[in-house]
PDB file of C-alpha atoms in Angstrom:
ATOM      1  CA  MET A 484      41.339  30.087 -93.756  1.00 41.00           C
ATOM      2  CA  SER A 485      44.155  32.499 -91.654  1.00 55.00           C
ATOM      3  CA  ASN A 486      43.365  34.948 -89.407  1.00 89.00           C
ATOM      4  CA  ARG A 487      46.825  36.777 -91.151  1.00 96.00           C
ATOM      5  CA  GLU A 488      46.823  36.430 -94.050  1.00 98.00           C
ATOM      6  CA  LEU A 489      47.770  39.159 -97.125  1.00 98.00           C
ATOM      7  CA  ILE A 490      44.802  39.346 -99.801  1.00 98.00           C
ATOM      8  CA  VAL A 491      46.452  40.669-103.476  1.00 98.00           C
ATOM      9  CA  LEU A 492      43.515  43.334-104.685  1.00 98.00           C
ATOM     10  CA  GLY A 493      45.833  44.354-107.707  1.00 98.00           C
ATOM     11  CA  THR A 494      49.871  43.801-109.089  1.00 97.00           C
ATOM     12  CA  ALA A 495      50.055  46.067-111.948  1.00 96.00           C
ATOM     13  CA  SER A 496      52.228  49.117-111.604  1.00 93.00           C
ATOM     14  CA  GLN A 497      51.669  51.878-113.549  1.00 90.00           C
ATOM     15  CA  VAL A 498      48.912  51.102-116.301  1.00 92.00           C
ATOM     16  CA  PRO A 499      46.587  47.846-115.699  1.00 93.00           C
ATOM     17  CA  THR A 500      46.307  45.051-117.905  1.00 92.00           C
ATOM     18  CA  ARG A 501      43.658  42.666-119.208  1.00 92.00           C
ATOM     19  CA  ALA A 502      44.977  40.121-116.396  1.00 91.00           C
ATOM     20  CA  ARG A 503      46.633  42.665-113.542  1.00 95.00           C
ATOM     21  CA  ASN A 504      44.163  45.697-111.959  1.00 95.00           C
ATOM     22  CA  HIS A 505      46.122  48.501-110.312  1.00 96.00           C
ATOM     23  CA  ASN A 506      48.110  47.600-107.249  1.00 95.00           C
ATOM     24  CA  GLY A 507      45.783  47.187-104.117  1.00 97.00           C
ATOM     25  CA  TYR A 508      46.982  44.731-101.051  1.00 98.00           C
ATOM     26  CA  LEU A 509      44.862  44.429 -97.827  1.00 98.00           C
ATOM     27  CA  LEU A 510      46.794  42.490 -95.339  1.00 98.00           C
ATOM     28  CA  ARG A 511      44.553  40.633 -92.638  1.00 98.00           C
ATOM     29  CA  TRP A 512      45.608  40.647 -89.654  1.00 97.00           C
ATOM     30  CA  ASP A 513      43.900  38.987 -86.801  1.00 95.00           C
ATOM     31  CA  ASP A 514      41.118  41.813 -85.781  1.00 95.00           C
ATOM     32  CA  GLN A 515      42.649  44.300 -88.020  1.00 97.00           C
ATOM     33  CA  GLY A 516      42.647  45.111 -91.618  1.00 98.00           C
ATOM     34  CA  PHE A 517      45.603  47.366 -93.072  1.00 98.00           C
ATOM     35  CA  LEU A 518      44.588  48.399 -96.557  1.00 98.00           C
ATOM     36  CA  PHE A 519      47.793  49.352 -98.416  1.00 98.00           C
ATOM     37  CA  ASP A 520      48.321  51.885-101.863  1.00 98.00           C
ATOM     38  CA  PRO A 521      45.010  51.037-103.611  1.00 98.00           C
ATOM     39  CA  GLY A 522      44.787  51.888-107.090  1.00 97.00           C
ATOM     40  CA  GLU A 523      41.982  52.223-109.540  1.00 96.00           C
ATOM     41  CA  GLY A 524      39.129  49.518-109.570  1.00 96.00           C
ATOM     42  CA  THR A 525      40.480  48.308-105.764  1.00 97.00           C
ATOM     43  CA  GLN A 526      37.103  48.934-104.537  1.00 96.00           C
ATOM     44  CA  ARG A 527      35.184  46.403-107.093  1.00 96.00           C
ATOM     45  CA  GLN A 528      38.227  44.108-106.506  1.00 98.00           C
ATOM     46  CA  MET A 529      37.222  43.973-103.047  1.00 97.00           C
ATOM     47  CA  VAL A 530      34.392  42.640-104.031  1.00 97.00           C
ATOM     48  CA  HIS A 531      34.961  39.684-105.816  1.00 97.00           C
ATOM     49  CA  SER A 532      37.600  38.672-103.123  1.00 97.00           C
ATOM     50  CA  GLY A 533      34.800  39.108-100.456  1.00 96.00           C
ATOM     51  CA  VAL A 534      36.315  41.535 -98.628  1.00 96.00           C
ATOM     52  CA  PRO A 535      33.791  44.349 -96.881  1.00 97.00           C
ATOM     53  CA  ALA A 536      34.872  47.845 -96.102  1.00 98.00           C
ATOM     54  CA  SER A 537      33.634  47.314 -92.360  1.00 98.00           C
ATOM     55  CA  ALA A 538      37.294  44.708 -92.438  1.00 98.00           C
ATOM     56  CA  ILE A 539      39.642  47.785 -92.809  1.00 98.00           C
ATOM     57  CA  THR A 540      40.929  49.796 -89.675  1.00 98.00           C
ATOM     58  CA  ARG A 541      43.760  51.000 -91.442  1.00 98.00           C
ATOM     59  CA  LEU A 542      44.837  53.114 -94.397  1.00 98.00           C
ATOM     60  CA  CYS A 543      48.386  53.171 -95.822  1.00 98.00           C
ATOM     61  CA  LEU A 544      49.917  55.140 -98.798  1.00 98.00           C
ATOM     62  CA  THR A 545      53.319  54.450 -99.453  1.00 98.00           C
ATOM     63  CA  HIS A 546      53.242  57.829-102.139  1.00 98.00           C
ATOM     64  CA  PHE A 547      50.747  59.621-104.602  1.00 98.00           C
ATOM     65  CA  HIS A 548      51.441  57.912-107.670  1.00 97.00           C
ATOM     66  CA  GLY A 549      48.796  57.662-109.185  1.00 97.00           C
ATOM     67  CA  ASP A 550      48.434  53.590-109.434  1.00 97.00           C
ATOM     68  CA  HIS A 551      49.162  53.815-105.579  1.00 98.00           C
ATOM     69  CA  CYS A 552      46.288  55.943-104.486  1.00 98.00           C
ATOM     70  CA  LEU A 553      43.542  56.771-107.106  1.00 98.00           C
ATOM     71  CA  GLY A 554      41.409  54.299-105.779  1.00 98.00           C
ATOM     72  CA  VAL A 555      40.933  55.917-102.509  1.00 98.00           C
ATOM     73  CA  PRO A 556      38.276  58.390-103.413  1.00 98.00           C
ATOM     74  CA  GLY A 557      36.016  55.125-103.845  1.00 97.00           C
ATOM     75  CA  VAL A 558      37.234  53.209-100.782  1.00 98.00           C
ATOM     76  CA  VAL A 559      36.416  56.413 -98.408  1.00 98.00           C
ATOM     77  CA  GLN A 560      32.900  56.711-100.020  1.00 98.00           C
ATOM     78  CA  ARG A 561      32.549  53.260 -98.978  1.00 97.00           C
ATOM     79  CA  LEU A 562      33.201  53.414 -95.891  1.00 98.00           C
ATOM     80  CA  SER A 563      30.506  55.802 -95.401  1.00 98.00           C
ATOM     81  CA  LEU A 564      28.161  53.783 -97.517  1.00 97.00           C
ATOM     82  CA  ASP A 565      28.421  50.597 -95.560  1.00 97.00           C
ATOM     83  CA  LYS A 566      28.337  52.700 -92.383  1.00 97.00           C
ATOM     84  CA  VAL A 567      31.352  51.798 -90.893  1.00 98.00           C
ATOM     85  CA  PRO A 568      31.252  51.968 -86.632  1.00 97.00           C
ATOM     86  CA  HIS A 569      35.399  51.491 -85.947  1.00 98.00           C
ATOM     87  CA  PRO A 570      37.481  54.477 -86.479  1.00 98.00           C
ATOM     88  CA  VAL A 571      39.655  54.224 -89.800  1.00 98.00           C
ATOM     89  CA  HIS A 572      43.216  55.499 -89.354  1.00 98.00           C
ATOM     90  CA  ALA A 573      44.619  57.025 -92.645  1.00 98.00           C
ATOM     91  CA  HIS A 574      48.353  57.008 -93.361  1.00 98.00           C
ATOM     92  CA  TYR A 575      50.521  58.642 -96.000  1.00 98.00           C
ATOM     93  CA  PRO A 576      53.515  61.177 -96.804  1.00 98.00           C
ATOM     94  CA  ALA A 577      52.631  64.528 -95.025  1.00 98.00           C
ATOM     95  CA  SER A 578      54.326  66.457 -98.272  1.00 97.00           C
ATOM     96  CA  GLY A 579      50.735  65.312-100.558  1.00 98.00           C
ATOM     97  CA  ALA A 580      48.372  66.134 -98.006  1.00 98.00           C
ATOM     98  CA  ALA A 581      46.663  68.483-100.976  1.00 98.00           C
ATOM     99  CA  TYR A 582      46.373  64.914-102.737  1.00 98.00           C
ATOM    100  CA  PHE A 583      44.675  63.398-100.017  1.00 98.00           C
ATOM    101  CA  HIS A 584      41.866  65.498 -99.133  1.00 98.00           C
ATOM    102  CA  ARG A 585      41.510  65.557-103.243  1.00 98.00           C
ATOM    103  CA  LEU A 586      40.657  62.181-103.338  1.00 98.00           C
ATOM    104  CA  ARG A 587      38.884  62.406 -99.987  1.00 98.00           C
ATOM    105  CA  TYR A 588      36.543  64.590-101.657  1.00 98.00           C
ATOM    106  CA  ALA A 589      36.599  63.852-105.147  1.00 97.00           C
ATOM    107  CA  ALA A 590      32.678  64.046-105.122  1.00 97.00           C
ATOM    108  CA  ALA A 591      29.804  64.695-103.535  1.00 97.00           C
ATOM    109  CA  PHE A 592      28.915  62.124-100.939  1.00 97.00           C
ATOM    110  CA  HIS A 593      27.328  61.928 -97.265  1.00 97.00           C
ATOM    111  CA  GLU A 594      30.784  61.431 -94.951  1.00 97.00           C
ATOM    112  CA  THR A 595      29.594  59.911 -92.143  1.00 97.00           C
ATOM    113  CA  ALA A 596      32.786  57.765 -91.743  1.00 98.00           C
ATOM    114  CA  ASP A 597      35.379  58.016 -89.394  1.00 98.00           C
ATOM    115  CA  LEU A 598      38.230  58.666 -90.763  1.00 98.00           C
ATOM    116  CA  ARG A 599      41.172  60.164 -89.141  1.00 98.00           C
ATOM    117  CA  GLU A 600      44.472  61.446 -91.289  1.00 98.00           C
ATOM    118  CA  GLU A 601      47.685  60.894 -89.302  1.00 98.00           C
ATOM    119  CA  PRO A 602      50.267  62.710 -91.934  1.00 98.00           C
ATOM    120  CA  ILE A 603      53.476  60.467 -92.463  1.00 98.00           C
ATOM    121  CA  THR A 604      56.649  63.347 -91.269  1.00 97.00           C
ATOM    122  CA  GLY A 605      59.365  60.963 -90.807  1.00 97.00           C
ATOM    123  CA  ASP A 606      60.661  57.634 -90.255  1.00 98.00           C
ATOM    124  CA  GLY A 607      59.260  55.908 -86.897  1.00 98.00           C
ATOM    125  CA  VAL A 608      57.092  54.415 -84.980  1.00 98.00           C
ATOM    126  CA  LEU A 609      52.918  55.595 -86.572  1.00 98.00           C
ATOM    127  CA  ALA A 610      51.018  53.328 -83.951  1.00 98.00           C
ATOM    128  CA  THR A 611      50.731  51.117 -81.382  1.00 97.00           C
ATOM    129  CA  GLY A 612      48.010  48.154 -80.517  1.00 95.00           C
ATOM    130  CA  SER A 613      46.587  45.227 -79.618  1.00 90.00           C
ATOM    131  CA  PHE A 614      48.090  44.715 -83.615  1.00 94.00           C
ATOM    132  CA  GLY A 615      51.896  45.469 -82.433  1.00 96.00           C
ATOM    133  CA  ALA A 616      53.547  48.398 -83.963  1.00 98.00           C
ATOM    134  CA  LEU A 617      53.082  50.680 -87.354  1.00 98.00           C
ATOM    135  CA  ALA A 618      56.582  52.156 -88.708  1.00 98.00           C
ATOM    136  CA  ALA A 619      57.312  53.658 -91.290  1.00 98.00           C
ATOM    137  CA  ARG A 620      60.580  54.654 -93.197  1.00 98.00           C
ATOM    138  CA  ARG A 621      61.593  56.194 -96.453  1.00 98.00           C
ATOM    139  CA  LEU A 622      62.350  55.368 -99.550  1.00 98.00           C
ATOM    140  CA  ALA A 623      63.818  56.154-102.367  1.00 97.00           C
ATOM    141  CA  HIS A 624      61.825  57.283-105.473  1.00 97.00           C
ATOM    142  CA  PRO A 625      61.365  60.924-107.542  1.00 96.00           C
ATOM    143  CA  VAL A 626      58.315  61.474-105.055  1.00 97.00           C
ATOM    144  CA  GLU A 627      58.003  61.450-101.009  1.00 98.00           C
ATOM    145  CA  ALA A 628      57.369  57.606-100.550  1.00 98.00           C
ATOM    146  CA  TYR A 629      57.230  55.613 -97.575  1.00 98.00           C
ATOM    147  CA  GLY A 630      57.904  51.823 -97.087  1.00 98.00           C
ATOM    148  CA  TYR A 631      55.491  49.858 -93.875  1.00 98.00           C
ATOM    149  CA  ARG A 632      56.901  47.521 -91.424  1.00 98.00           C
ATOM    150  CA  LEU A 633      54.405  45.912 -89.073  1.00 98.00           C
ATOM    151  CA  VAL A 634      56.042  44.314 -85.582  1.00 98.00           C
ATOM    152  CA  GLU A 635      54.459  42.259 -82.894  1.00 96.00           C
ATOM    153  CA  PRO A 636      55.338  42.258 -79.400  1.00 91.00           C
ATOM    154  CA  ASP A 637      56.987  38.810 -78.644  1.00 88.00           C
ATOM    155  CA  GLY A 638      55.448  36.670 -76.565  1.00 86.00           C
ATOM    156  CA  LEU A 639      55.233  33.378 -74.564  1.00 87.00           C
ATOM    157  CA  ARG A 640      54.102  30.132 -75.651  1.00 87.00           C
ATOM    158  CA  MET A 641      52.473  28.248 -72.791  1.00 90.00           C
ATOM    159  CA  LEU A 642      53.798  24.233 -72.630  1.00 90.00           C
ATOM    160  CA  PRO A 643      50.799  22.391 -71.807  1.00 93.00           C
ATOM    161  CA  ASP A 644      53.248  18.888 -70.689  1.00 94.00           C
ATOM    162  CA  LYS A 645      54.403  21.504 -68.337  1.00 89.00           C
ATOM    163  CA  LEU A 646      51.409  23.057 -66.834  1.00 91.00           C
ATOM    164  CA  ALA A 647      49.932  19.637 -65.916  1.00 92.00           C
ATOM    165  CA  ALA A 648      52.760  18.455 -64.458  1.00 91.00           C
ATOM    166  CA  ALA A 649      52.779  21.403 -62.422  1.00 90.00           C
ATOM    167  CA  GLY A 650      48.909  20.755 -61.665  1.00 91.00           C
ATOM    168  CA  ILE A 651      47.993  23.922 -63.292  1.00 90.00           C
ATOM    169  CA  SER A 652      45.133  24.373 -65.429  1.00 91.00           C
ATOM    170  CA  GLY A 653      42.064  26.898 -66.759  1.00 91.00           C
ATOM    171  CA  LEU A 654      41.997  30.207 -65.238  1.00 92.00           C
ATOM    172  CA  GLN A 655      45.047  29.588 -63.365  1.00 91.00           C
ATOM    173  CA  VAL A 656      47.033  29.713 -66.530  1.00 91.00           C
ATOM    174  CA  ARG A 657      45.685  33.179 -66.986  1.00 92.00           C
ATOM    175  CA  LYS A 658      46.878  34.376 -63.368  1.00 91.00           C
ATOM    176  CA  LEU A 659      50.222  32.818 -63.776  1.00 90.00           C
ATOM    177  CA  ARG A 660      50.611  34.809 -67.160  1.00 91.00           C
ATOM    178  CA  ARG A 661      49.460  37.911 -65.431  1.00 92.00           C
ATOM    179  CA  GLU A 662      51.556  37.807 -62.670  1.00 91.00           C
ATOM    180  CA  GLY A 663      54.998  35.616 -63.215  1.00 91.00           C
ATOM    181  CA  HIS A 664      54.320  32.876 -60.815  1.00 91.00           C
ATOM    182  CA  LEU A 665      51.716  30.869 -58.783  1.00 90.00           C
ATOM    183  CA  ASP A 666      51.497  29.316 -55.919  1.00 92.00           C
ATOM    184  CA  VAL A 667      50.406  25.240 -55.941  1.00 91.00           C
ATOM    185  CA  GLU A 668      50.324  23.094 -53.111  1.00 89.00           C
ATOM    186  CA  GLY A 669      53.167  24.639 -51.373  1.00 89.00           C
ATOM    187  CA  ARG A 670      55.297  24.900 -53.904  1.00 92.00           C
ATOM    188  CA  ARG A 671      56.041  28.773 -56.576  1.00 93.00           C
ATOM    189  CA  VAL A 672      55.510  27.897 -59.735  1.00 90.00           C
ATOM    190  CA  GLU A 673      57.614  30.747 -61.810  1.00 90.00           C
ATOM    191  CA  LEU A 674      56.249  31.669 -65.594  1.00 91.00           C
ATOM    192  CA  ALA A 675      59.832  30.260 -67.242  1.00 91.00           C
ATOM    193  CA  GLU A 676      59.285  26.755 -65.954  1.00 89.00           C
ATOM    194  CA  VAL A 677      56.006  26.366 -67.844  1.00 87.00           C
ATOM    195  CA  SER A 678      56.639  28.221 -71.472  1.00 88.00           C
ATOM    196  CA  VAL A 679      59.335  29.342 -73.907  1.00 88.00           C
ATOM    197  CA  PRO A 680      59.636  32.615 -76.174  1.00 87.00           C
ATOM    198  CA  ARG A 681      57.361  33.265 -78.704  1.00 88.00           C
ATOM    199  CA  PRO A 682      59.033  35.637 -81.393  1.00 89.00           C
ATOM    200  CA  GLY A 683      56.412  38.084 -82.671  1.00 93.00           C
ATOM    201  CA  GLN A 684      55.503  38.241 -86.427  1.00 97.00           C
ATOM    202  CA  LYS A 685      56.698  40.776 -88.608  1.00 98.00           C
ATOM    203  CA  PHE A 686      55.311  42.239 -91.651  1.00 98.00           C
ATOM    204  CA  ALA A 687      56.502  44.644 -94.430  1.00 98.00           C
ATOM    205  CA  PHE A 688      55.668  46.266 -97.228  1.00 98.00           C
ATOM    206  CA  VAL A 689      58.341  47.755 -99.838  1.00 98.00           C
ATOM    207  CA  MET A 690      56.702  49.519-102.867  1.00 98.00           C
ATOM    208  CA  ASP A 691      58.127  52.042-105.225  1.00 97.00           C
ATOM    209  CA  THR A 692      61.712  52.706-104.761  1.00 98.00           C
ATOM    210  CA  GLY A 693      65.494  52.341-105.979  1.00 97.00           C
ATOM    211  CA  LEU A 694      67.641  49.817-103.435  1.00 97.00           C
ATOM    212  CA  CYS A 695      68.360  52.058-100.617  1.00 97.00           C
ATOM    213  CA  GLU A 696      69.425  51.286 -96.790  1.00 98.00           C
ATOM    214  CA  ASN A 697      65.725  51.791 -95.737  1.00 98.00           C
ATOM    215  CA  VAL A 698      64.817  49.127 -97.907  1.00 98.00           C
ATOM    216  CA  PHE A 699      66.986  46.404 -95.888  1.00 98.00           C
ATOM    217  CA  ALA A 700      65.321  47.788 -92.751  1.00 98.00           C
ATOM    218  CA  LEU A 701      61.621  47.653 -93.683  1.00 98.00           C
ATOM    219  CA  ALA A 702      62.855  43.883 -94.229  1.00 98.00           C
ATOM    220  CA  LYS A 703      64.672  42.633 -91.802  1.00 98.00           C
ATOM    221  CA  ASP A 704      63.893  39.094 -90.699  1.00 97.00           C
ATOM    222  CA  VAL A 705      59.840  39.622 -91.534  1.00 98.00           C
ATOM    223  CA  ASP A 706      57.880  36.512 -91.920  1.00 98.00           C
ATOM    224  CA  LEU A 707      56.443  38.443 -94.801  1.00 98.00           C
ATOM    225  CA  LEU A 708      57.929  40.298 -97.093  1.00 98.00           C
ATOM    226  CA  VAL A 709      55.638  42.159 -99.984  1.00 98.00           C
ATOM    227  CA  ILE A 710      58.080  44.198-102.531  1.00 98.00           C
ATOM    228  CA  GLU A 711      57.937  45.523-105.685  1.00 98.00           C
ATOM    229  CA  SER A 712      59.760  43.978-108.509  1.00 97.00           C
ATOM    230  CA  THR A 713      58.883  46.257-111.278  1.00 97.00           C
ATOM    231  CA  PHE A 714      61.440  45.040-113.747  1.00 97.00           C
ATOM    232  CA  LEU A 715      63.726  42.140-114.585  1.00 97.00           C
ATOM    233  CA  ASP A 716      67.601  42.689-114.083  1.00 96.00           C
ATOM    234  CA  THR A 717      67.999  43.316-117.980  1.00 95.00           C
ATOM    235  CA  GLU A 718      66.535  47.312-117.287  1.00 96.00           C
ATOM    236  CA  ALA A 719      68.634  47.450-114.091  1.00 96.00           C
ATOM    237  CA  GLU A 720      69.911  50.833-115.197  1.00 96.00           C
ATOM    238  CA  LEU A 721      66.350  52.209-116.256  1.00 96.00           C
ATOM    239  CA  ALA A 722      64.964  50.851-113.005  1.00 96.00           C
ATOM    240  CA  ALA A 723      67.548  52.824-111.235  1.00 95.00           C
ATOM    241  CA  GLN A 724      66.942  56.019-113.166  1.00 96.00           C
ATOM    242  CA  VAL A 725      63.507  56.153-112.174  1.00 96.00           C
ATOM    243  CA  GLY A 726      63.086  54.570-108.615  1.00 97.00           C
ATOM    244  CA  HIS A 727      62.247  51.207-109.023  1.00 97.00           C
ATOM    245  CA  LEU A 728      63.685  47.282-108.140  1.00 98.00           C
ATOM    246  CA  THR A 729      64.206  44.326-110.354  1.00 98.00           C
ATOM    247  CA  ALA A 730      63.323  40.802-109.605  1.00 98.00           C
ATOM    248  CA  GLY A 731      66.602  39.845-108.871  1.00 98.00           C
ATOM    249  CA  GLN A 732      66.982  43.108-106.521  1.00 98.00           C
ATOM    250  CA  ALA A 733      64.243  42.040-104.362  1.00 98.00           C
ATOM    251  CA  GLY A 734      65.549  38.286-104.129  1.00 98.00           C
ATOM    252  CA  LEU A 735      68.507  39.413-103.054  1.00 98.00           C
ATOM    253  CA  VAL A 736      66.740  42.092-100.332  1.00 98.00           C
ATOM    254  CA  ALA A 737      65.019  38.800 -99.522  1.00 98.00           C
ATOM    255  CA  ALA A 738      67.966  36.570 -98.759  1.00 98.00           C
ATOM    256  CA  GLU A 739      70.360  39.062 -97.245  1.00 98.00           C
ATOM    257  CA  CYS A 740      67.832  39.608 -94.654  1.00 98.00           C
ATOM    258  CA  GLY A 741      66.366  36.814 -93.589  1.00 98.00           C
ATOM    259  CA  VAL A 742      63.203  36.658 -94.885  1.00 98.00           C
ATOM    260  CA  ARG A 743      60.323  33.750 -94.464  1.00 98.00           C
ATOM    261  CA  LYS A 744      58.394  34.360 -97.321  1.00 98.00           C
ATOM    262  CA  LEU A 745      58.877  36.588-100.606  1.00 98.00           C
ATOM    263  CA  VAL A 746      56.097  38.226-102.352  1.00 98.00           C
ATOM    264  CA  LEU A 747      57.007  39.569-105.803  1.00 98.00           C
ATOM    265  CA  THR A 748      54.344  42.343-107.231  1.00 98.00           C
ATOM    266  CA  HIS A 749      54.287  45.711-108.646  1.00 98.00           C
ATOM    267  CA  PHE A 750      55.047  44.402-112.794  1.00 97.00           C
ATOM    268  CA  SER A 751      55.713  46.862-115.606  1.00 95.00           C
ATOM    269  CA  GLN A 752      53.186  46.144-118.578  1.00 94.00           C
ATOM    270  CA  ARG A 753      55.988  44.988-120.633  1.00 94.00           C
ATOM    271  CA  TYR A 754      56.267  41.619-119.713  1.00 94.00           C
ATOM    272  CA  PRO A 755      53.687  38.444-120.337  1.00 89.00           C
ATOM    273  CA  ASP A 756      55.374  36.176-119.054  1.00 91.00           C
ATOM    274  CA  LEU A 757      55.957  36.722-114.668  1.00 94.00           C
ATOM    275  CA  GLU A 758      57.612  33.070-114.265  1.00 95.00           C
ATOM    276  CA  LEU A 759      60.766  35.436-115.297  1.00 97.00           C
ATOM    277  CA  PHE A 760      60.924  37.253-112.160  1.00 97.00           C
ATOM    278  CA  ARG A 761      60.590  34.108-110.311  1.00 98.00           C
ATOM    279  CA  ALA A 762      63.816  32.498-111.791  1.00 97.00           C
ATOM    280  CA  GLU A 763      65.644  35.760-111.592  1.00 97.00           C
ATOM    281  CA  ALA A 764      64.943  36.133-107.060  1.00 98.00           C
ATOM    282  CA  ALA A 765      65.081  32.557-106.842  1.00 98.00           C
ATOM    283  CA  LYS A 766      69.007  33.275-107.805  1.00 98.00           C
ATOM    284  CA  HIS A 767      69.601  34.881-104.978  1.00 98.00           C
ATOM    285  CA  PHE A 768      66.705  33.930-102.652  1.00 98.00           C
ATOM    286  CA  ASP A 769      65.790  30.004-101.815  1.00 97.00           C
ATOM    287  CA  GLY A 770      62.574  30.466 -99.269  1.00 97.00           C
ATOM    288  CA  GLU A 771      59.132  30.676-100.053  1.00 98.00           C
ATOM    289  CA  LEU A 772      58.600  32.668-102.915  1.00 98.00           C
ATOM    290  CA  VAL A 773      54.791  34.015-104.749  1.00 98.00           C
ATOM    291  CA  VAL A 774      55.131  35.698-107.977  1.00 98.00           C
ATOM    292  CA  ALA A 775      51.495  37.856-107.107  1.00 98.00           C
ATOM    293  CA  ALA A 776      48.373  37.572-108.903  1.00 97.00           C
ATOM    294  CA  ASP A 777      45.201  39.288-108.419  1.00 97.00           C
ATOM    295  CA  LEU A 778      42.570  37.971-105.835  1.00 97.00           C
ATOM    296  CA  ASP A 779      45.842  35.521-104.323  1.00 98.00           C
ATOM    297  CA  ARG A 780      45.101  35.045-100.638  1.00 98.00           C
ATOM    298  CA  ILE A 781      48.545  34.757 -99.009  1.00 98.00           C
ATOM    299  CA  ALA A 782      49.058  33.173 -95.707  1.00 97.00           C
ATOM    300  CA  VAL A 783      51.607  34.284 -93.045  1.00 97.00           C
ATOM    301  CA  PRO A 784      53.670  31.781 -92.194  1.00 96.00           C
ATOM    302  CA  PRO A 785      52.684  29.933 -89.079  1.00 91.00           C
ATOM    303  CA  ARG A 786      54.928  30.811 -86.366  1.00 85.00           C
ATOM    304  CA  ARG A 787      58.412  29.209 -85.853  1.00 77.00           C
TER     305      ARG A 787
END
């Protein structure tokens, strides 16, 4: 199993169906777990997916429409019930602070979890750490909504054959990485001689929005883009009116932004045949394309 993967907990928009739960997406990113937009039924979907509450380190809400947040009470209470030992950071639009408070304390429970609210007040970086940098950008929806972008810092990939030729091994490699050079048998070996740049991986999560500049900014050069495609192109006018995207628009975004893997989700209940979404997105995007289904596990593409 990849240590960087998206676990799809639900793919329906507004109204769940027999086959699709409300939204919910857990991004496993090394030792971090980003839970995005837990809709109604998320806690049960976590059980089906084998995802414990302890896997969650950040709770990220794009906005406060019910299909993106009605699962918050169950998830929050589960953190305390399972005695999750680490802090969990909660990001959400600051204008919805009253909604988050109601969701957090929707029913009586004994709160022991360390849930740290960190409301979003505008575009910019929300948090940094070993995972990289998590940022948010405002989207175009009838209520305040934000998309998320996760960027790992660029690094280095060591070249085993070059290291061996230079006589460097074991703990010497760590010292070389730390100091940038190493003296070996009277010769100075520079880090650049035995390594190549390793671009950091990037992820974007774009939910309810009309097409706008920040959709492209969030998706730029990401390895994995999770994006709403509520409607087909035949309902493009309706999509624009209610602040949503079509499958064709999602494919266009992915193509223009150099996305490596595109994940379509957030489908309207009016469409029984989701392969139509694939066909429309594929008119623009010729890369790896996934039409998400509940309980899918989608690996972040391997490093280039």
